[in-house]
Amino acid sequence: MFSCFRCLISASFTAVIPFLIFVSCKSEKDRQPPALFSLMDARETNIHFNNEIIETENINPLQYEYSYSGGGVAIGDVNGDGLDDIFFTGNRVENKLYLNKGGLRFEDITSKAGVQGRDSWKTGATMADVNGDGLLDIYICYSGDFPEKLRLNELFINKGNDRVGNPVFIEEAKQY
């Protein structure tokens, strides 16, 4: 009787242990909390921005230590529709202003808004109501080993929306 009981216990452990191991072994994905963010394709969002940096004899980490520090991003509602719009600066590429159309879909209104910026080393951006008119303005910082006129910061003052609802900006850093 004792040997049968021992066989029964042994057989139970033999069956139970693999089952417990199988049940308790979850994949890494199963143990992670759900993601707060997910990657969306540019074809869905219509955001096509690439801060491409092409190294040259004068633009490289040895000559300019901040060459891979990036440009800047500013987010705010520039047209007053209650949706946050996105403004990108690129070190050597044109700025991009994307108007939020809802549902994480955006429209590139850079040219319409007049905020392309000049071809120089942009290092950051912010949005603030500089002149107190209730509209967000865009301030852009420049840097680098360039002539002073290329390092002057820009201040794009929001003049309000055009007849189709796109904000229009005028560069007025010198005036301010």
PDB file of C-alpha atoms in Angstrom:
ATOM      1  CA  MET A   1       0.000   0.000   0.000  1.00  0.00           C
ATOM      2  CA  PHE A   2       2.770   2.381   0.931  1.00  0.00           C
ATOM      3  CA  SER A   3       4.520   1.817  -2.409  1.00  0.00           C
ATOM      4  CA  CYS A   4       1.274   2.482  -4.319  1.00  0.00           C
ATOM      5  CA  PHE A   5       0.783   5.722  -2.401  1.00  0.00           C
ATOM      6  CA  ARG A   6       4.356   6.739  -3.235  1.00  0.00           C
ATOM      7  CA  CYS A   7       3.744   5.911  -6.908  1.00  0.00           C
ATOM      8  CA  LEU A   8       0.590   7.972  -6.894  1.00  0.00           C
ATOM      9  CA  ILE A   9       2.406  10.983  -5.366  1.00  0.00           C
ATOM     10  CA  SER A  10       5.289  10.563  -7.804  1.00  0.00           C
ATOM     11  CA  ALA A  11       2.913  10.300 -10.761  1.00  0.00           C
ATOM     12  CA  SER A  12       1.003  13.378  -9.555  1.00  0.00           C
ATOM     13  CA  PHE A  13       4.191  15.452  -9.305  1.00  0.00           C
ATOM     14  CA  THR A  14       5.298  14.212 -12.700  1.00  0.00           C
ATOM     15  CA  ALA A  15       2.059  15.455 -14.220  1.00  0.00           C
ATOM     16  CA  VAL A  16       1.600  18.603 -12.106  1.00  0.00           C
ATOM     17  CA  ILE A  17       5.100  20.096 -12.314  1.00  0.00           C
ATOM     18  CA  PRO A  18       5.199  20.401 -16.136  1.00  0.00           C
ATOM     19  CA  PHE A  19       1.687  21.851 -16.008  1.00  0.00           C
ATOM     20  CA  LEU A  20       2.713  24.455 -13.403  1.00  0.00           C
ATOM     21  CA  ILE A  21       5.807  25.336 -15.389  1.00  0.00           C
ATOM     22  CA  PHE A  22       3.714  25.717 -18.545  1.00  0.00           C
ATOM     23  CA  VAL A  23       1.112  27.894 -16.792  1.00  0.00           C
ATOM     24  CA  SER A  24       3.629  30.092 -14.966  1.00  0.00           C
ATOM     25  CA  CYS A  25       5.898  30.652 -17.957  1.00  0.00           C
ATOM     26  CA  LYS A  26       4.433  33.609 -19.749  1.00  0.00           C
ATOM     27  CA  SER A  27       6.207  35.322 -22.541  1.00  0.00           C
ATOM     28  CA  GLU A  28       7.917  38.675 -21.906  1.00  0.00           C
ATOM     29  CA  LYS A  29       5.161  40.341 -23.920  1.00  0.00           C
ATOM     30  CA  ASP A  30       2.477  38.900 -21.594  1.00  0.00           C
ATOM     31  CA  ARG A  31       4.226  40.286 -18.487  1.00  0.00           C
ATOM     32  CA  GLN A  32       4.608  43.847 -19.834  1.00  0.00           C
ATOM     33  CA  PRO A  33       1.919  46.440 -19.162  1.00  0.00           C
ATOM     34  CA  PRO A  34       0.080  47.623 -22.254  1.00  0.00           C
ATOM     35  CA  ALA A  35       1.977  50.225 -24.284  1.00  0.00           C
ATOM     36  CA  LEU A  36       1.019  53.861 -23.790  1.00  0.00           C
ATOM     37  CA  PHE A  37       2.186  54.752 -27.287  1.00  0.00           C
ATOM     38  CA  SER A  38       2.291  52.952 -30.586  1.00  0.00           C
ATOM     39  CA  LEU A  39       4.221  53.698 -33.734  1.00  0.00           C
ATOM     40  CA  MET A  40       2.046  55.110 -36.486  1.00  0.00           C
ATOM     41  CA  ASP A  41       2.973  55.111 -40.142  1.00  0.00           C
ATOM     42  CA  ALA A  42       3.530  58.462 -41.875  1.00  0.00           C
ATOM     43  CA  ARG A  43       0.944  57.415 -44.455  1.00  0.00           C
ATOM     44  CA  GLU A  44      -1.637  57.494 -41.644  1.00  0.00           C
ATOM     45  CA  THR A  45      -0.536  60.673 -39.871  1.00  0.00           C
ATOM     46  CA  ASN A  46       0.791  62.590 -42.899  1.00  0.00           C
ATOM     47  CA  ILE A  47       3.806  63.679 -40.843  1.00  0.00           C
ATOM     48  CA  HIS A  48       6.810  63.418 -43.118  1.00  0.00           C
ATOM     49  CA  PHE A  49       9.700  65.010 -41.264  1.00  0.00           C
ATOM     50  CA  ASN A  50      13.302  63.855 -41.264  1.00  0.00           C
ATOM     51  CA  ASN A  51      16.023  65.905 -39.603  1.00  0.00           C
ATOM     52  CA  GLU A  52      18.582  64.544 -42.034  1.00  0.00           C
ATOM     53  CA  ILE A  53      22.143  65.556 -41.243  1.00  0.00           C
ATOM     54  CA  ILE A  54      24.699  65.082 -43.968  1.00  0.00           C
ATOM     55  CA  GLU A  55      28.242  65.244 -42.684  1.00  0.00           C
ATOM     56  CA  THR A  56      30.652  67.463 -44.554  1.00  0.00           C
ATOM     57  CA  GLU A  57      34.161  68.720 -43.914  1.00  0.00           C
ATOM     58  CA  ASN A  58      32.691  71.570 -41.841  1.00  0.00           C
ATOM     59  CA  ILE A  59      29.600  69.878 -40.404  1.00  0.00           C
ATOM     60  CA  ASN A  60      30.613  66.883 -38.346  1.00  0.00           C
ATOM     61  CA  PRO A  61      31.009  66.086 -34.630  1.00  0.00           C
ATOM     62  CA  LEU A  62      34.706  66.990 -34.680  1.00  0.00           C
ATOM     63  CA  GLN A  63      34.069  70.488 -36.051  1.00  0.00           C
ATOM     64  CA  TYR A  64      30.715  71.120 -34.352  1.00  0.00           C
ATOM     65  CA  GLU A  65      30.146  68.989 -31.262  1.00  0.00           C
ATOM     66  CA  TYR A  66      26.363  69.499 -31.317  1.00  0.00           C
ATOM     67  CA  SER A  67      25.910  68.305 -34.879  1.00  0.00           C
ATOM     68  CA  TYR A  68      23.747  65.371 -33.789  1.00  0.00           C
ATOM     69  CA  SER A  69      21.840  67.100 -30.971  1.00  0.00           C
ATOM     70  CA  GLY A  70      18.752  67.544 -33.121  1.00  0.00           C
ATOM     71  CA  GLY A  71      16.542  70.489 -33.885  1.00  0.00           C
ATOM     72  CA  GLY A  72      13.436  71.030 -31.834  1.00  0.00           C
ATOM     73  CA  VAL A  73       9.734  70.350 -31.470  1.00  0.00           C
ATOM     74  CA  ALA A  74       6.990  72.657 -30.221  1.00  0.00           C
ATOM     75  CA  ILE A  75       3.380  71.633 -29.726  1.00  0.00           C
ATOM     76  CA  GLY A  76       0.414  73.949 -29.341  1.00  0.00           C
ATOM     77  CA  ASP A  77      -2.885  75.033 -30.860  1.00  0.00           C
ATOM     78  CA  VAL A  78      -1.817  77.655 -33.420  1.00  0.00           C
ATOM     79  CA  ASN A  79      -5.202  78.029 -35.153  1.00  0.00           C
ATOM     80  CA  GLY A  80      -7.525  77.972 -32.123  1.00  0.00           C
ATOM     81  CA  ASP A  81      -9.472  74.822 -33.020  1.00  0.00           C
ATOM     82  CA  GLY A  82      -8.722  73.037 -29.734  1.00  0.00           C
ATOM     83  CA  LEU A  83      -6.299  70.530 -31.310  1.00  0.00           C
ATOM     84  CA  ASP A  84      -2.559  70.585 -30.674  1.00  0.00           C
ATOM     85  CA  ASP A  85      -0.506  71.246 -33.780  1.00  0.00           C
ATOM     86  CA  ILE A  86       3.146  70.214 -34.226  1.00  0.00           C
ATOM     87  CA  PHE A  87       6.104  72.345 -35.290  1.00  0.00           C
ATOM     88  CA  PHE A  88       9.477  70.740 -36.095  1.00  0.00           C
ATOM     89  CA  THR A  89      12.802  72.443 -36.648  1.00  0.00           C
ATOM     90  CA  GLY A  90      15.571  70.600 -38.388  1.00  0.00           C
ATOM     91  CA  ASN A  91      19.215  71.416 -38.098  1.00  0.00           C
ATOM     92  CA  ARG A  92      19.694  71.908 -41.846  1.00  0.00           C
ATOM     93  CA  VAL A  93      16.276  71.035 -43.236  1.00  0.00           C
ATOM     94  CA  GLU A  94      13.208  73.222 -43.606  1.00  0.00           C
ATOM     95  CA  ASN A  95      10.959  73.665 -40.572  1.00  0.00           C
ATOM     96  CA  LYS A  96       7.600  71.921 -40.760  1.00  0.00           C
ATOM     97  CA  LEU A  97       4.292  73.029 -39.261  1.00  0.00           C
ATOM     98  CA  TYR A  98       1.625  70.334 -39.167  1.00  0.00           C
ATOM     99  CA  LEU A  99      -1.962  71.354 -38.482  1.00  0.00           C
ATOM    100  CA  ASN A 100      -3.894  68.760 -36.477  1.00  0.00           C
ATOM    101  CA  LYS A 101      -7.012  67.683 -38.376  1.00  0.00           C
ATOM    102  CA  GLY A 102      -8.162  65.282 -35.617  1.00  0.00           C
ATOM    103  CA  GLY A 103      -7.769  61.537 -35.287  1.00  0.00           C
ATOM    104  CA  LEU A 104      -3.946  61.864 -35.342  1.00  0.00           C
ATOM    105  CA  ARG A 105      -4.030  63.101 -38.936  1.00  0.00           C
ATOM    106  CA  PHE A 106      -2.104  66.223 -39.858  1.00  0.00           C
ATOM    107  CA  GLU A 107      -1.697  68.632 -42.764  1.00  0.00           C
ATOM    108  CA  ASP A 108       1.622  70.229 -43.689  1.00  0.00           C
ATOM    109  CA  ILE A 109       0.880  73.973 -43.803  1.00  0.00           C
ATOM    110  CA  THR A 110       4.486  75.172 -43.577  1.00  0.00           C
ATOM    111  CA  SER A 111       4.445  77.226 -46.782  1.00  0.00           C
ATOM    112  CA  LYS A 112       0.924  78.560 -46.222  1.00  0.00           C
ATOM    113  CA  ALA A 113       1.874  79.691 -42.716  1.00  0.00           C
ATOM    114  CA  GLY A 114       5.250  81.129 -43.801  1.00  0.00           C
ATOM    115  CA  VAL A 115       7.372  79.408 -41.142  1.00  0.00           C
ATOM    116  CA  GLN A 116       9.964  77.549 -43.262  1.00  0.00           C
ATOM    117  CA  GLY A 117      12.878  79.344 -41.604  1.00  0.00           C
ATOM    118  CA  ARG A 118      16.230  79.934 -43.220  1.00  0.00           C
ATOM    119  CA  ASP A 119      18.895  77.406 -44.135  1.00  0.00           C
ATOM    120  CA  SER A 120      21.040  77.526 -41.040  1.00  0.00           C
ATOM    121  CA  TRP A 121      21.552  75.477 -37.886  1.00  0.00           C
ATOM    122  CA  LYS A 122      18.275  75.434 -35.918  1.00  0.00           C
ATOM    123  CA  THR A 123      18.594  74.164 -32.349  1.00  0.00           C
ATOM    124  CA  GLY A 124      15.166  74.519 -30.800  1.00  0.00           C
ATOM    125  CA  ALA A 125      11.674  75.952 -30.887  1.00  0.00           C
ATOM    126  CA  THR A 126       8.923  76.992 -28.541  1.00  0.00           C
ATOM    127  CA  MET A 127       5.405  78.331 -28.817  1.00  0.00           C
ATOM    128  CA  ALA A 128       4.218  81.191 -26.632  1.00  0.00           C
ATOM    129  CA  ASP A 129       1.900  84.170 -26.913  1.00  0.00           C
ATOM    130  CA  VAL A 130       4.684  86.748 -27.141  1.00  0.00           C
ATOM    131  CA  ASN A 131       2.534  89.796 -27.911  1.00  0.00           C
ATOM    132  CA  GLY A 132      -0.448  88.962 -25.679  1.00  0.00           C
ATOM    133  CA  ASP A 133      -3.031  88.750 -28.471  1.00  0.00           C
ATOM    134  CA  GLY A 134      -4.238  85.252 -27.497  1.00  0.00           C
ATOM    135  CA  LEU A 135      -2.489  83.551 -30.430  1.00  0.00           C
ATOM    136  CA  LEU A 136       0.528  81.256 -30.141  1.00  0.00           C
ATOM    137  CA  ASP A 137       3.673  82.603 -31.766  1.00  0.00           C
ATOM    138  CA  ILE A 138       6.714  80.489 -32.690  1.00  0.00           C
ATOM    139  CA  TYR A 139      10.261  81.253 -31.518  1.00  0.00           C
ATOM    140  CA  ILE A 140      13.205  79.461 -33.159  1.00  0.00           C
ATOM    141  CA  CYS A 141      16.791  79.329 -31.879  1.00  0.00           C
ATOM    142  CA  TYR A 142      19.805  79.163 -34.189  1.00  0.00           C
ATOM    143  CA  SER A 143      23.401  78.283 -33.402  1.00  0.00           C
ATOM    144  CA  GLY A 144      26.566  76.961 -34.954  1.00  0.00           C
ATOM    145  CA  ASP A 145      29.803  78.228 -36.390  1.00  0.00           C
ATOM    146  CA  PHE A 146      28.115  80.403 -39.007  1.00  0.00           C
ATOM    147  CA  PRO A 147      28.126  84.136 -39.736  1.00  0.00           C
ATOM    148  CA  GLU A 148      26.109  86.123 -37.193  1.00  0.00           C
ATOM    149  CA  LYS A 149      23.293  86.891 -39.638  1.00  0.00           C
ATOM    150  CA  LEU A 150      22.668  83.132 -39.955  1.00  0.00           C
ATOM    151  CA  ARG A 151      22.637  82.663 -36.165  1.00  0.00           C
ATOM    152  CA  LEU A 152      19.977  85.293 -35.428  1.00  0.00           C
ATOM    153  CA  ASN A 153      16.927  83.717 -33.822  1.00  0.00           C
ATOM    154  CA  GLU A 154      13.532  84.008 -35.499  1.00  0.00           C
ATOM    155  CA  LEU A 155      10.199  84.990 -33.998  1.00  0.00           C
ATOM    156  CA  PHE A 156       7.157  84.169 -36.095  1.00  0.00           C
ATOM    157  CA  ILE A 157       4.216  86.253 -34.883  1.00  0.00           C
ATOM    158  CA  ASN A 158       0.817  84.649 -35.431  1.00  0.00           C
ATOM    159  CA  LYS A 159      -1.395  87.094 -37.345  1.00  0.00           C
ATOM    160  CA  GLY A 160      -4.502  84.920 -37.118  1.00  0.00           C
ATOM    161  CA  ASN A 161      -6.147  82.536 -39.541  1.00  0.00           C
ATOM    162  CA  ASP A 162      -6.636  83.069 -43.257  1.00  0.00           C
ATOM    163  CA  ARG A 163     -10.085  82.559 -44.818  1.00  0.00           C
ATOM    164  CA  VAL A 164      -9.704  78.743 -44.809  1.00  0.00           C
ATOM    165  CA  GLY A 165      -8.541  78.505 -41.193  1.00  0.00           C
ATOM    166  CA  ASN A 166      -4.771  78.264 -41.620  1.00  0.00           C
ATOM    167  CA  PRO A 167      -2.693  80.446 -39.315  1.00  0.00           C
ATOM    168  CA  VAL A 168      -0.441  83.035 -40.965  1.00  0.00           C
ATOM    169  CA  PHE A 169       2.858  84.092 -39.398  1.00  0.00           C
ATOM    170  CA  ILE A 170       5.214  87.021 -39.990  1.00  0.00           C
ATOM    171  CA  GLU A 171       8.870  86.921 -38.881  1.00  0.00           C
ATOM    172  CA  GLU A 172       9.339  89.876 -36.491  1.00  0.00           C
ATOM    173  CA  ALA A 173      12.286  89.017 -34.231  1.00  0.00           C
ATOM    174  CA  LYS A 174      14.032  92.340 -34.888  1.00  0.00           C
ATOM    175  CA  GLN A 175      10.898  94.312 -34.001  1.00  0.00           C
ATOM    176  CA  TYR A 176      10.571  92.501 -30.672  1.00  0.00           C
TER     177      TYR A 176
END
